[in-house]
Each structure stands twice: as structure tokens, then as C-alpha cells.
mmCIF file of C-alpha atoms and ligand atoms in Angstrom:
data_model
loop_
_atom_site.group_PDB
_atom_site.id
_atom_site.type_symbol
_atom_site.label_atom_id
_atom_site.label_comp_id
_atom_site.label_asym_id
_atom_site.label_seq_id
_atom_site.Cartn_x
_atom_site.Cartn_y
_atom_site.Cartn_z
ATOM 1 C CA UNK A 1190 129.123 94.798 111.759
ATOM 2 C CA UNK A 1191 126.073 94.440 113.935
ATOM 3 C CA UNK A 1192 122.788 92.036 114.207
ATOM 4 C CA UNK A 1193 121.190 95.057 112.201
ATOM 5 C CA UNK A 1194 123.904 95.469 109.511
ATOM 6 C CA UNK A 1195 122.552 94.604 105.608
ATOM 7 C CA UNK A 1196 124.183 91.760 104.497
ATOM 8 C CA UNK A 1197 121.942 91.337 101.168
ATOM 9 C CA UNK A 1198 119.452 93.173 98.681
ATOM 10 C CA UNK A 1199 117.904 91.388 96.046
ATOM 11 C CA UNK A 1200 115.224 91.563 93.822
ATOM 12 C CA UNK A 1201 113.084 88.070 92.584
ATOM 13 C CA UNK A 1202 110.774 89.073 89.497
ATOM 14 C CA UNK A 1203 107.205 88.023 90.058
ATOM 15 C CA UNK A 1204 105.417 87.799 86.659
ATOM 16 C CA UNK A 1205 102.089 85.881 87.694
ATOM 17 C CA UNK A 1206 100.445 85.031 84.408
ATOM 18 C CA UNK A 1207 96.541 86.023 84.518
ATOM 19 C CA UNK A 1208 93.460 85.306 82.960
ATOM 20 C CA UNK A 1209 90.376 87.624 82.999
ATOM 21 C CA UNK A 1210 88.228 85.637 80.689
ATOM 22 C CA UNK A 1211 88.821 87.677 77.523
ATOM 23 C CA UNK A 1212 91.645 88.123 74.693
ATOM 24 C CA UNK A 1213 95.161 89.138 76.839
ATOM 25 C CA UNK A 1214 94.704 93.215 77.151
ATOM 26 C CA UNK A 1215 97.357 95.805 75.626
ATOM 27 C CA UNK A 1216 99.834 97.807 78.461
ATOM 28 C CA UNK A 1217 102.935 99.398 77.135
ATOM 29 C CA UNK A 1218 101.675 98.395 73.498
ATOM 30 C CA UNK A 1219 101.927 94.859 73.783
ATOM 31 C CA UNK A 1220 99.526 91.884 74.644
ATOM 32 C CA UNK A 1221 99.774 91.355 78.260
ATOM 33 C CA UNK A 1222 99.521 87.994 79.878
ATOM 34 C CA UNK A 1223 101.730 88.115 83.271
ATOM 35 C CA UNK A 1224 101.018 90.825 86.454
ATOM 36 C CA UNK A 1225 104.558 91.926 86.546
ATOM 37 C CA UNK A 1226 106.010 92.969 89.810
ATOM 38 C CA UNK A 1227 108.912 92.221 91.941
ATOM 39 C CA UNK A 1228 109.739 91.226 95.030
ATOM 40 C CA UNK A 1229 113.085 93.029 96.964
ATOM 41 C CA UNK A 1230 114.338 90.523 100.276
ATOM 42 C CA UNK A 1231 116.638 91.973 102.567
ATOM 43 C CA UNK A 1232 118.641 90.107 104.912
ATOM 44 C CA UNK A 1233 120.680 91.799 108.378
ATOM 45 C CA UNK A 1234 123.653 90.019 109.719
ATOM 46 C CA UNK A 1235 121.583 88.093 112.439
ATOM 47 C CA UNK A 1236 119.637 86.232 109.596
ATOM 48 C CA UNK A 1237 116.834 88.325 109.910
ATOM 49 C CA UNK A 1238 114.435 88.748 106.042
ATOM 50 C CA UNK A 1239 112.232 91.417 105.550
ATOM 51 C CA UNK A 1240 110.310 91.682 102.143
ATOM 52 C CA UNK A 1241 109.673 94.500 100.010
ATOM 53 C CA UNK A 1242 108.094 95.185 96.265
ATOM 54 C CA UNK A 1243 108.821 96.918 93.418
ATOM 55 C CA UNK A 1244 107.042 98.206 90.110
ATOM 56 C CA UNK A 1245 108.573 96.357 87.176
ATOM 57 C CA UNK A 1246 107.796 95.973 83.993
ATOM 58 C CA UNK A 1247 111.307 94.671 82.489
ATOM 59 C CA UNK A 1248 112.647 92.285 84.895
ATOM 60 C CA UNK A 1249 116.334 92.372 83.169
ATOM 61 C CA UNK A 1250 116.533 96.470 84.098
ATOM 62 C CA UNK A 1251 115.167 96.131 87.345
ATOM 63 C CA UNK A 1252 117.646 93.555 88.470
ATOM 64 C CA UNK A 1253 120.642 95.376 87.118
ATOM 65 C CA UNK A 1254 120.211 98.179 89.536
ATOM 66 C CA UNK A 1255 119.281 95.769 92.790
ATOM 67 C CA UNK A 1256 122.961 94.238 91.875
ATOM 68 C CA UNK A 1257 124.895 97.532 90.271
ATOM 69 C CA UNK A 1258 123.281 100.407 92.459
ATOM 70 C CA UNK A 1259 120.839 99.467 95.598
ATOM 71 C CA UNK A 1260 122.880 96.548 96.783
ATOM 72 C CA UNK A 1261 126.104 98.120 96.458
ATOM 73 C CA UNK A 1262 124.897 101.467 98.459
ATOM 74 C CA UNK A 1263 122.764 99.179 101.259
ATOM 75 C CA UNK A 1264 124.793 96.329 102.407
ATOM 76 C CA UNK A 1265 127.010 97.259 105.218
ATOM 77 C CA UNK A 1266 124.790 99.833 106.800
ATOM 78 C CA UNK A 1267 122.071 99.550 109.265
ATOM 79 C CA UNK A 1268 119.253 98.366 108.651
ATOM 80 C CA UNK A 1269 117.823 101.160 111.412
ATOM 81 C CA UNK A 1270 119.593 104.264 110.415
ATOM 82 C CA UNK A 1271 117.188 107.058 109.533
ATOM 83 C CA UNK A 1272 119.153 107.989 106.561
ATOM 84 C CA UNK A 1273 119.819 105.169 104.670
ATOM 85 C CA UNK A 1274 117.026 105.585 102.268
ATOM 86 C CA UNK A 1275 117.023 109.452 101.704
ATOM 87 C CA UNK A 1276 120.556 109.173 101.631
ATOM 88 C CA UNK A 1277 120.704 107.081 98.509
ATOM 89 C CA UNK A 1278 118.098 108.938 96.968
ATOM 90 C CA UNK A 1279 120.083 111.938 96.894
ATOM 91 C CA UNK A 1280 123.147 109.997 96.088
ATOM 92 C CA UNK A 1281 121.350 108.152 93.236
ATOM 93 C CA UNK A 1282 119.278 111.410 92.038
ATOM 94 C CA UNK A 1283 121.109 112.181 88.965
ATOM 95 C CA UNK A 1284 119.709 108.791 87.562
ATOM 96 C CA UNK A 1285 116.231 110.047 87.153
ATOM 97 C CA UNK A 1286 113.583 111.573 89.732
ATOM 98 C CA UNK A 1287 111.269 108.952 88.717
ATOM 99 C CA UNK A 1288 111.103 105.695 87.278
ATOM 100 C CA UNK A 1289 112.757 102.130 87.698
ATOM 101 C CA UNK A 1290 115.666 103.480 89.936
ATOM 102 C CA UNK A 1291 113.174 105.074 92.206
ATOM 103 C CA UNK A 1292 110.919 102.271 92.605
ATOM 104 C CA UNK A 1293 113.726 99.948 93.414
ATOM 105 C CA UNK A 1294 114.379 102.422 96.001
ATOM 106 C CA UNK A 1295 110.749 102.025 96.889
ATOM 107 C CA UNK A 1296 110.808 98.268 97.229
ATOM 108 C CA UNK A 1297 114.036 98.752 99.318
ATOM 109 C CA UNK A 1298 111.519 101.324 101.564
ATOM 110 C CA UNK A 1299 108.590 98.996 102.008
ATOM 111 C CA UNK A 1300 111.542 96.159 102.745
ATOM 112 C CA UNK A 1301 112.608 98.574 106.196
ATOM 113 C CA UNK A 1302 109.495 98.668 107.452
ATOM 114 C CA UNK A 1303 108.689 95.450 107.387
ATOM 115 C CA UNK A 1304 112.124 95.160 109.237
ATOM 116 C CA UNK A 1305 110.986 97.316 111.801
ATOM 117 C CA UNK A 1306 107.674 95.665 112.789
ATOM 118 C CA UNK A 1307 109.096 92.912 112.698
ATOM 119 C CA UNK A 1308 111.930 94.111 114.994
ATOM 120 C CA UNK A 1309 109.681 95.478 116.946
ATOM 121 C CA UNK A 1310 107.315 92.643 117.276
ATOM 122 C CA UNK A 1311 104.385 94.747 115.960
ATOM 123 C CA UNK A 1312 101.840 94.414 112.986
ATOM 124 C CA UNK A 1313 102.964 97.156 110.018
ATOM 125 C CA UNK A 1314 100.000 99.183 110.739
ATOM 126 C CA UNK A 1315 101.221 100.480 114.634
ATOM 127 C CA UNK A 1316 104.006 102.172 113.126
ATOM 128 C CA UNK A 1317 101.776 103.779 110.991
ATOM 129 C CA UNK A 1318 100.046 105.869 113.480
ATOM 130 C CA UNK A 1319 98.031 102.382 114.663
ATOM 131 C CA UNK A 1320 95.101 100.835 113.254
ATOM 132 C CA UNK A 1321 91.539 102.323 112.686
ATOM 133 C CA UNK A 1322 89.786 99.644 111.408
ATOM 134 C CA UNK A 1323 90.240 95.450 111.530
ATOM 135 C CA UNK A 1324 89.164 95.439 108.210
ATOM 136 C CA UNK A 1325 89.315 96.477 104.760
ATOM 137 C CA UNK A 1326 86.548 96.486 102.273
ATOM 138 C CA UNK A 1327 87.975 95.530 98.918
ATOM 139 C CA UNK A 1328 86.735 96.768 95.214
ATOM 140 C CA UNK A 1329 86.958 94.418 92.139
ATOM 141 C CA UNK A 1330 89.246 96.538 89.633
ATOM 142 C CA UNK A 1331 88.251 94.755 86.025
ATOM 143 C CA UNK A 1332 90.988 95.461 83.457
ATOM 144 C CA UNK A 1333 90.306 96.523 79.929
ATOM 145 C CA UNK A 1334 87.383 94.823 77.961
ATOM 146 C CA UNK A 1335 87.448 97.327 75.467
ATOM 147 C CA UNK A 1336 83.752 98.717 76.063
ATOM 148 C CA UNK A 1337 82.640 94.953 75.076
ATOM 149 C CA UNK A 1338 79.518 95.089 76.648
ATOM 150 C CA UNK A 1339 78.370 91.412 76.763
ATOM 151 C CA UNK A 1340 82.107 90.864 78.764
ATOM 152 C CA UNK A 1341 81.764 93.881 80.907
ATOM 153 C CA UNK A 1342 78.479 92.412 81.837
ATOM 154 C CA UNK A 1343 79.202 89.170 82.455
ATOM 155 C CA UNK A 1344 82.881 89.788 84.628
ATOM 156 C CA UNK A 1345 80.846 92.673 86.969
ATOM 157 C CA UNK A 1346 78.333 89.889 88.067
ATOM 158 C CA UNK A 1347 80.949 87.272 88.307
ATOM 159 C CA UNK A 1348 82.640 90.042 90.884
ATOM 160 C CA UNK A 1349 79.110 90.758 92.784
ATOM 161 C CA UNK A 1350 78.778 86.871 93.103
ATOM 162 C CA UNK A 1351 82.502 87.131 94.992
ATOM 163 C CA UNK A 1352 80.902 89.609 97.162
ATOM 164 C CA UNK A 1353 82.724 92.378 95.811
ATOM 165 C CA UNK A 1354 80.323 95.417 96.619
ATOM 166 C CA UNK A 1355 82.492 98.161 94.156
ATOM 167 C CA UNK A 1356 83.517 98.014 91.089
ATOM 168 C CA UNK A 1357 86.289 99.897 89.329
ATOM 169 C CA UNK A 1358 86.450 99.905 84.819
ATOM 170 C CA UNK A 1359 89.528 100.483 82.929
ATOM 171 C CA UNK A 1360 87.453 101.643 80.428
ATOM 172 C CA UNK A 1361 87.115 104.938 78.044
ATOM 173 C CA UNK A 1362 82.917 105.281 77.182
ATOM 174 C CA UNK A 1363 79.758 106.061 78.429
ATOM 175 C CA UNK A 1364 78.456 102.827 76.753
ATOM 176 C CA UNK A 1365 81.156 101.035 78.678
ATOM 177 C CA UNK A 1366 80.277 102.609 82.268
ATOM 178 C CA UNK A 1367 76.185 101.836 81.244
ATOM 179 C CA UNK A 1368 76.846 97.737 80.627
ATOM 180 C CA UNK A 1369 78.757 97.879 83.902
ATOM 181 C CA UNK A 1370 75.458 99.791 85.714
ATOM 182 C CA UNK A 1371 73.476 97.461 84.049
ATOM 183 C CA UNK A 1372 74.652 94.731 85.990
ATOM 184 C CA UNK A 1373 75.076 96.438 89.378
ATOM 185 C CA UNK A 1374 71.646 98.442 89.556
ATOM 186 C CA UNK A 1375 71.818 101.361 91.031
ATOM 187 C CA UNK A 1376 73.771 102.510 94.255
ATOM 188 C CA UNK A 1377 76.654 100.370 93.702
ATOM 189 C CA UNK A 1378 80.260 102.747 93.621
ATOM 190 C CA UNK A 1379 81.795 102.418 89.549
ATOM 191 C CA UNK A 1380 85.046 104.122 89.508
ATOM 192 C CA UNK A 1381 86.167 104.533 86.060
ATOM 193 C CA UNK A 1382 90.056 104.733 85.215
ATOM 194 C CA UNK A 1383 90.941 106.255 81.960
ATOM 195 C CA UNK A 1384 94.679 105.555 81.595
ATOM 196 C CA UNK A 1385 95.098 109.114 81.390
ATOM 197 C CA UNK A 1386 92.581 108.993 77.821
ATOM 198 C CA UNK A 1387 91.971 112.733 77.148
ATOM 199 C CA UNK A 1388 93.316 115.569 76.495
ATOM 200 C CA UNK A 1389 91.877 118.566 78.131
ATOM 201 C CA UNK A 1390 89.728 120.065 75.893
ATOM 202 C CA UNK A 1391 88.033 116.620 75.354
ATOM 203 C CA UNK A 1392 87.160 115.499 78.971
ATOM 204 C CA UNK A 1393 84.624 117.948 80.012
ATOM 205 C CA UNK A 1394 82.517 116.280 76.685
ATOM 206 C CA UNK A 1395 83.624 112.700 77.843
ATOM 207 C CA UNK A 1396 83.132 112.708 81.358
ATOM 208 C CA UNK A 1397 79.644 114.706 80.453
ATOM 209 C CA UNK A 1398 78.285 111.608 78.938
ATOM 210 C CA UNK A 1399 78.944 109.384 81.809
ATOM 211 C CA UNK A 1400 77.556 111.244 84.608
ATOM 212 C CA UNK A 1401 73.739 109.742 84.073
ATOM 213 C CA UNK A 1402 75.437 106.380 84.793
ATOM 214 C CA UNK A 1403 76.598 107.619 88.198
ATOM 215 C CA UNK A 1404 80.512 107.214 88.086
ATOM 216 C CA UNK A 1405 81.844 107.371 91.274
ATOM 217 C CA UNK A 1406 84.845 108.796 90.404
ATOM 218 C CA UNK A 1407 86.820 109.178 87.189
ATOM 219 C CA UNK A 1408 90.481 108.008 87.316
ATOM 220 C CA UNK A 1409 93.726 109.750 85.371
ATOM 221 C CA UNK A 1410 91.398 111.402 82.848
ATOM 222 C CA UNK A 1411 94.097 113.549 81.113
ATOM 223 C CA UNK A 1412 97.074 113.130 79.274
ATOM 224 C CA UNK A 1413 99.374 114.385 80.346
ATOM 225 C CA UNK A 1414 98.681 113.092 84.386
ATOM 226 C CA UNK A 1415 100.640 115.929 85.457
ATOM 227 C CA UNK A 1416 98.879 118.252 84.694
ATOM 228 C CA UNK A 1417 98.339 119.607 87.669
ATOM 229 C CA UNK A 1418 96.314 123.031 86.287
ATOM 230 C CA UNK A 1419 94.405 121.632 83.680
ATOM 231 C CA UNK A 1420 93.107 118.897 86.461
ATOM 232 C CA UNK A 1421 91.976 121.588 88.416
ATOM 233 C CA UNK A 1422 90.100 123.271 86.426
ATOM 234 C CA UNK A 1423 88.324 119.933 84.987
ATOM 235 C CA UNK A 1424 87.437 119.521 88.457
ATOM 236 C CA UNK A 1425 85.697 122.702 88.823
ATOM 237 C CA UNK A 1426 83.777 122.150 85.955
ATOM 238 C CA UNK A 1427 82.927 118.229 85.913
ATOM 239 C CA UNK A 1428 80.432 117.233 88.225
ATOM 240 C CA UNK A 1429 82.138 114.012 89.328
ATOM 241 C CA UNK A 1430 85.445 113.523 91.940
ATOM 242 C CA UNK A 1431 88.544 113.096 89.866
ATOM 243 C CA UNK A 1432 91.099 110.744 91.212
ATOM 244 C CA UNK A 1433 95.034 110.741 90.095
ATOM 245 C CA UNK A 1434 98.203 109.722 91.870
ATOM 246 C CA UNK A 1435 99.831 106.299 90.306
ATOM 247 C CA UNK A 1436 101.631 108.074 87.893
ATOM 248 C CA UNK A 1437 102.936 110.611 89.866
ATOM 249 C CA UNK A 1438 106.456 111.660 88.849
ATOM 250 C CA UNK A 1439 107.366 112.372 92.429
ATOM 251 C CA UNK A 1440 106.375 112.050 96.012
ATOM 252 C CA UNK A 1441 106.419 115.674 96.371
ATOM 253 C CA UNK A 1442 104.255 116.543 93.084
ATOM 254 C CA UNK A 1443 101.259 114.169 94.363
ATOM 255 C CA UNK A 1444 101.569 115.582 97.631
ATOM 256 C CA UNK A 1445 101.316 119.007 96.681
ATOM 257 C CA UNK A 1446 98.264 117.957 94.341
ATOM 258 C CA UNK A 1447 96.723 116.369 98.192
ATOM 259 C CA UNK A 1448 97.496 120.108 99.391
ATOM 260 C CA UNK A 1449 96.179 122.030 97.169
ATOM 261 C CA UNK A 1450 93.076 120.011 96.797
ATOM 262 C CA UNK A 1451 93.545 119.606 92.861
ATOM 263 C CA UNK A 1452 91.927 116.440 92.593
ATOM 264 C CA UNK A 1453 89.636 114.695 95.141
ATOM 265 C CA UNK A 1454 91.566 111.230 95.613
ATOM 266 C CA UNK A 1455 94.903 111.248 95.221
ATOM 267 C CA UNK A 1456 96.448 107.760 94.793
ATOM 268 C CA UNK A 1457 99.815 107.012 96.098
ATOM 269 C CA UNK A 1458 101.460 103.500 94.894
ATOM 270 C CA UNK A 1459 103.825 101.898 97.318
ATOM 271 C CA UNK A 1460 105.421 100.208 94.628
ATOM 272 C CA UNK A 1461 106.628 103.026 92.513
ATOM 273 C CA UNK A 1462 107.000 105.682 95.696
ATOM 274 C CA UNK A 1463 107.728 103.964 98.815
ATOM 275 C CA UNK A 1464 105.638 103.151 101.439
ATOM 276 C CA UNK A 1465 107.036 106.561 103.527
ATOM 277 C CA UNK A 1466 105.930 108.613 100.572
ATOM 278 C CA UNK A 1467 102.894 106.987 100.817
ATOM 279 C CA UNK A 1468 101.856 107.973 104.488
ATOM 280 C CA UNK A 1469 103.399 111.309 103.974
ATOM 281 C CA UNK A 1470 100.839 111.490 101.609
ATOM 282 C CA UNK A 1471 98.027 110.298 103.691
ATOM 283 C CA UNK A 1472 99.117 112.265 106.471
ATOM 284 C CA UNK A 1473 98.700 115.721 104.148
ATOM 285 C CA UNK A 1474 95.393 114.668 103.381
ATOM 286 C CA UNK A 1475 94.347 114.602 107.033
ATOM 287 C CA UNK A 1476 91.923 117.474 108.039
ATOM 288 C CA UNK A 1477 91.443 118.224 104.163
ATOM 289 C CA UNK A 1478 88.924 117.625 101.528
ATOM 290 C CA UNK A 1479 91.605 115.140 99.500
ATOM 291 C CA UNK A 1480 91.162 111.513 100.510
ATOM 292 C CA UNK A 1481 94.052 109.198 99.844
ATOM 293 C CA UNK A 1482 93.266 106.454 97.867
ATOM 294 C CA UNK A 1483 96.217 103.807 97.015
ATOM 295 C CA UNK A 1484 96.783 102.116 93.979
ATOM 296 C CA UNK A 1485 96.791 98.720 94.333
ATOM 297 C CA UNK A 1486 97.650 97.216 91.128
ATOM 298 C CA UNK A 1487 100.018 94.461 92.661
ATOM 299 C CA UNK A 1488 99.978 91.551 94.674
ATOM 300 C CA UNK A 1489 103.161 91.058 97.072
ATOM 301 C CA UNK A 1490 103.996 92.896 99.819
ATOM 302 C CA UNK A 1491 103.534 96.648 98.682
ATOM 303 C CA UNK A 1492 99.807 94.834 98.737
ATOM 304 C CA UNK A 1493 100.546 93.819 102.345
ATOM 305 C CA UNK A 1494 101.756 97.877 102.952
ATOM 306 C CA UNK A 1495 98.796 99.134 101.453
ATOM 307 C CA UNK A 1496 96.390 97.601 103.500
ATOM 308 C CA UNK A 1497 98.292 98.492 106.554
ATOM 309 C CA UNK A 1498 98.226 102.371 105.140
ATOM 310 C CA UNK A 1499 94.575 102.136 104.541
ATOM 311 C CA UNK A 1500 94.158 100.244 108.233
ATOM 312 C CA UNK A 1501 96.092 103.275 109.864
ATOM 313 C CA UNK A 1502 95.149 106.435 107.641
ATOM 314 C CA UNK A 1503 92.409 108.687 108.606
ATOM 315 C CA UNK A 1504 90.178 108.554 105.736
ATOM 316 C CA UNK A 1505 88.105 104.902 104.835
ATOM 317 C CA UNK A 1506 88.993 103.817 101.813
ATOM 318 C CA UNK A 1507 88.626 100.783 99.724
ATOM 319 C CA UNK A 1508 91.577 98.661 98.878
ATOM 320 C CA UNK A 1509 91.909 98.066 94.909
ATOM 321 C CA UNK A 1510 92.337 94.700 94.051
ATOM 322 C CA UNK A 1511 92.670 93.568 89.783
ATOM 323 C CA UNK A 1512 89.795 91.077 88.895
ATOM 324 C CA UNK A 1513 91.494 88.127 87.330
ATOM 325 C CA UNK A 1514 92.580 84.436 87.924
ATOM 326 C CA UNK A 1515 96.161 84.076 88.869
ATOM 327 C CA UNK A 1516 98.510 81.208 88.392
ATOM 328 C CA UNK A 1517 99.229 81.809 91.873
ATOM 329 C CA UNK A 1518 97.590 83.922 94.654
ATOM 330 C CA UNK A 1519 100.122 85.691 96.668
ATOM 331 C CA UNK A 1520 98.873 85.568 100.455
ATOM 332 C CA UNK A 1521 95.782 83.370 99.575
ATOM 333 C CA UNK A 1522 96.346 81.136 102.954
ATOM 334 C CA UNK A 1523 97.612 83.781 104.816
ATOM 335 C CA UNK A 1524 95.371 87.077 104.210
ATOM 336 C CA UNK A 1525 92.813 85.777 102.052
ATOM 337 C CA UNK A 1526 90.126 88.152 100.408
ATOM 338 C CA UNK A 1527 86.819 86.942 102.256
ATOM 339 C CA UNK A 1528 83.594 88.107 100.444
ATOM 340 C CA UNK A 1529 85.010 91.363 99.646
ATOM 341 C CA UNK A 1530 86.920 91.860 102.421
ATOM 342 C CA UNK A 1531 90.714 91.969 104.435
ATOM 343 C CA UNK A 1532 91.178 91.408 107.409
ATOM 344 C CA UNK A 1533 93.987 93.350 108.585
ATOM 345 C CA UNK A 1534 96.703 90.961 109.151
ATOM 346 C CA UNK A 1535 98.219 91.397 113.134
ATOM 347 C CA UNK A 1536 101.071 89.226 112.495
ATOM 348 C CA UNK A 1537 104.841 91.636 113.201
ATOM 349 C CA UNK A 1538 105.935 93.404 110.208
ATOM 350 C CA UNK A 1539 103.201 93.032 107.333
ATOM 351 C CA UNK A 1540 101.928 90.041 108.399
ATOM 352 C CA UNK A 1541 102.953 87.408 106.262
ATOM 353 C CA UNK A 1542 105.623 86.478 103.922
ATOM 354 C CA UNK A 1543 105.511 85.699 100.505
ATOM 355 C CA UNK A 1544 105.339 81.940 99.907
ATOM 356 C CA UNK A 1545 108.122 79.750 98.919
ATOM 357 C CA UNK A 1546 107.041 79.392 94.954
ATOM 358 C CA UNK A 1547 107.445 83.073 94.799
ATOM 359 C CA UNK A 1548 110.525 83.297 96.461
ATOM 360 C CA UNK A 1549 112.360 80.156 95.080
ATOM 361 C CA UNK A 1550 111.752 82.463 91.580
ATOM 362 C CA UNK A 1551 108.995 79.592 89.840
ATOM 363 C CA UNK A 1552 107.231 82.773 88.842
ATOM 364 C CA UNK A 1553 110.343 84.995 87.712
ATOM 365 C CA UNK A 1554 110.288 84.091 84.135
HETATM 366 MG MG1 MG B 1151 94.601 103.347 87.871
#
């Protein structure tokens, strides 16, 4: 045992319950009032605690394989050996390629590299290849409204009065994207993300009807995500960048989509990938026409990652951030959004930690 050996893994749900000044909206079929993520603390021998996240949507599964499979695997090894991680993803590969054992793995991922800037006594983002920019602008990503054009209205200038200069819809209609341009005027960016609404044969027709509203990109327009072909060909034929990436069944598929040049933005989540997926990702795109975009759906420290990928990565990007009041803003003292933009946090490791009301679990249930 050594100053850098594991002692602990765990994972502390963080369900931060939301409003967005409408009726809760559906995600996997039910109402939705919480933000679900959660956040993965290691701890090394010498007392040392480095934070991580992880996608979760049931808090009960996720934990089960922190205590029966990550935990088990992690603790005794070094924190700093170069295999640890692909190591247990081989070991653990039989338990699916994607999904909730992978982005434990991925929480575990963001976790080390934390570790390491903070070991090293550097900010995230020198690691990373070092940091291009101070700051990040940010783009207000309203969730579903359900082309209610009166609330689409009304949220958009709420976000412009923030100082949010972008705008991003989780919405399905041209009627939807024209109450949103409405209250911009023109030149403002409106991404629109589908949630994978179409199947092929009915985007070309969809996305048709949007274009005199000026999307500036549309987001997972087919079902399935996948489908690698069928995006390609949409993108030859619809007049607007594509972007895809959160759904990704593997770090290898979305970087071969980067490659290839199937989409235009290709949008890695640290949460569900791992923050080394992630860069490998960015790193492809380099030199290309792809731009890597993040998701950013999430609030902890695969937040904190993301903005030190963007920082460091060679394309500018905007960092997505959800539009709603939270019960409790992760970071808000520490790397507060200012007007519509981050500053990049210079702190070692990602910057800051999560606070104690997050950690102590007052937002696990
Ligand atoms: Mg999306």
C-alpha cells in the first residue's frame, strides 16, 4: 500500500429537483421532476478525494455496481497506473458495451483525472493539451415545452435577459423553432434537439420545414441514433449541420462517426463515456470538418470536465447548460455562470469540489 493506493469508490446520487416554469416534462415515459446524476468520490491511502460523475437514472442500479463491481476491482490499486481503467473495462465487458456499467466506469474516469491535477497541482485543462481560451460562452438548453408557443416564448426571453446569447429547443416542429425565433430576432444560434424524433424517411420533410427559421443545427434527428448511414445521407441532403453523439453506444462508434465526417458535431458526454473518451474524441476531430460538441446535460463534476475539454480542445464551442431553477446549484459560489459565461476555473484538478449538501447525500433521494 502506497499514498496513491484506492482505499474507497463510492457513488452519492444527486437528484436535484427542477423547475422550468411549466407542467414536469416526460423522459423515460414518466413525469420528470429531479436532474438525476451521480456523483463517484474516490479516496487514496494518504486521504487524498477526487470527484467524479456518472449518468444515472435509477439510483438503486447504479449503486449496486459502485459496491458489487467498481469498488471491488479499484480499491487496492493505484490510483496512477495507466491500466486501471481499460483494465476493468475489459474485465467488466461481458456486462454490456454500453450502459450503467460503463458510465460508472466513466464517473470512475473523470474521478482519475481530477486525481491527477490535483496531484499534480494543475487546473484539469493542462493535462488536456492546456488551455485555449479563459472562458467559455454558455447556451441556454430549454427542455421540452411541447411546441407551446406562449411558454417557448416567454422561457427564450427569460434566457436572453440572463445574457444567454444561444439557445438550444428540445423540441419536434417548425412552429416550435418559429415562437423560439420570434423572441430572439434574427442572428441568434437555435439548435434544435429532437430526441432522436424521426425515422429516416421522415426527416428530410421535417427538417425541410424548419430551415426558414434558421436552425443552427438539428440534434439526434433519427431513430435509431446509430444510424450511422442513414445520418449520412440526411446530411447530404438537408441543408442544415446535424449534430449526434450523447447516445453513442460506444466511444469507438462516435469516434468513427468524428472520422468519417458523418455528422457535423459530434457530442461526446463525459458522464456516460469518460472524460478520456471524450478528448479522444476531440482530438479526432482536430484538422477535420467535425467539431466536437459535448453534451452537457448535468451539473457536477463531468460539468467541471467538460468545460476543461472545451477550454483545451481545438475547436470553440459553446458549453450546454439546461434552463431551469434548481433546488441547488452545483458550483454556484465557486464557478458561477456570469451573463452567459464560464470562466475556466484554474484551481488543481477541476477546480472545485462539490459542496457539502451534495456530498453529505441531502439531494440523494
Ligand atoms: Mg441532446
Amino acid at each position: 500500500m502506497t499514498s496513491n493506493t484506492i482505499v474507497s469508490v463510492i457513488c452519492i446520487p444527486m437528484r436535484l429537483p427542477f423547475h422550468h416554469w411549466s407542467s414536469p416534462p416526460l423522459f423515460a415515459g414518466r413525469p420528470r421532476d429531479k436532474l438525476d446524476s451521480a456523483l463517484v468520490r474516490v479516496q487514496t491511502q494518504d486521504g487524498s478525494v477526487a470527484w467524479g460523475e456518472s449518468y444515472c437514472v435509477e439510483p438503486r442500479a447504479l449503486q449496486a455496481i459502485f459496491e458489487t463491481l467498481v469498488a471491488p476491482l479499484a480499491c487496492g490499486r493505484q490510483a496512477d497506473e495507466e491500466t486501471l481503467l481499460p483494465g476493468m473495462q475489459r474485465v467488466l465487458h461481458n456486462l454490456g458495451r454500453s450502459g450503467p456499467v460503463v458510465h460508472a466506469l466513466a464517473g470512475l474516469d473523470i474521478a482519475l483525472w481530477d486525481l491527477r491535477a490535483k496531484r499534480a497541482g494543475v487546473p484539469l485543462h493542462a493535462l488536456l493539451g492546456g488551455m485555449r481560451r479563459e472562458r467559455v460562452r454558455v447556451y441556454a438548453s430549454l427542455l421540452q415545452y411541447y411546441g407551446k408557443a406562449e411558454l417557448l416564448h416567454s422561457v427564450t426571453a427569460r434566457a436572453l435577459a440572463q445574457g444567454f446569447t444561444e439557445i438550444k429547443l428540445h423540441e419536434r416542429t417548425a412552429e416550435a423553432l418559429a415562437a423560439v425565433r420570434h423572441a430572439t430576432g434574427p442572428g441568434v444560434p437555435i439548435m434544435v434537439d429532437t430526441n432522436c424524433a424521426w425515422l429516416p424517411h421522415e426527416a428530410e420533410a421535417a427538417i425541410a420545414a424548419m430551415l426558414p427559421h434558421e436552425p443552427y443545427w438539428i440534434e439526434e434527428p433519427l431513430w435509431v441514433p446509430e444510424d450511422a448511414q442513414a445520418l449520412a445521407t440526411l446530411r447530404q441532403r438537408c441543408g442544415v449541420p446535424l449534430a449526434v453523439g450523447e447516445n453513442a453506444s460506444s466511444a469507438l462508434a462516435l469516434r468513427r462517426m468524428a472520422e468519417q465526417g458523418t455528422v457535423q458535431y459530434v457530442q461526446p458526454s463525459v458522464i456516460k463515456l469518460g472524460l478520456t473518451a471524450a478528448l479522444d474524441i476531440a482530438r479526432s476531430c482536430e484538422g477535420t470538418g467535425t467539431v466536437c460538441a459535448p453534451q452537457v446535460a448535468f451539473f457536477g463534476p463531468g460539468f467541471l470536465a467538460s468545460l476543461h475539454l472545451i477550454a483545451a480542445q481545438q475547436d470553440e464551442v459553446s458549453l450546454e447548460r439546461l434552463f431551469v431553477e434548481l433546488a441547488h446549484v452545483p458550483y454556484a459560489a465557486t464557478v458561477p455562470i456570469e451573463n452567459g459565461w464560464l470562466q475556466v476555473p484554474d484551481a488543481p484538478g477541476l477546480g472545485a469540489d462539490p459542496e457539502p449538501a451534495l456530498v453529505e447525500g441531502r439531494y440523494a433521494g
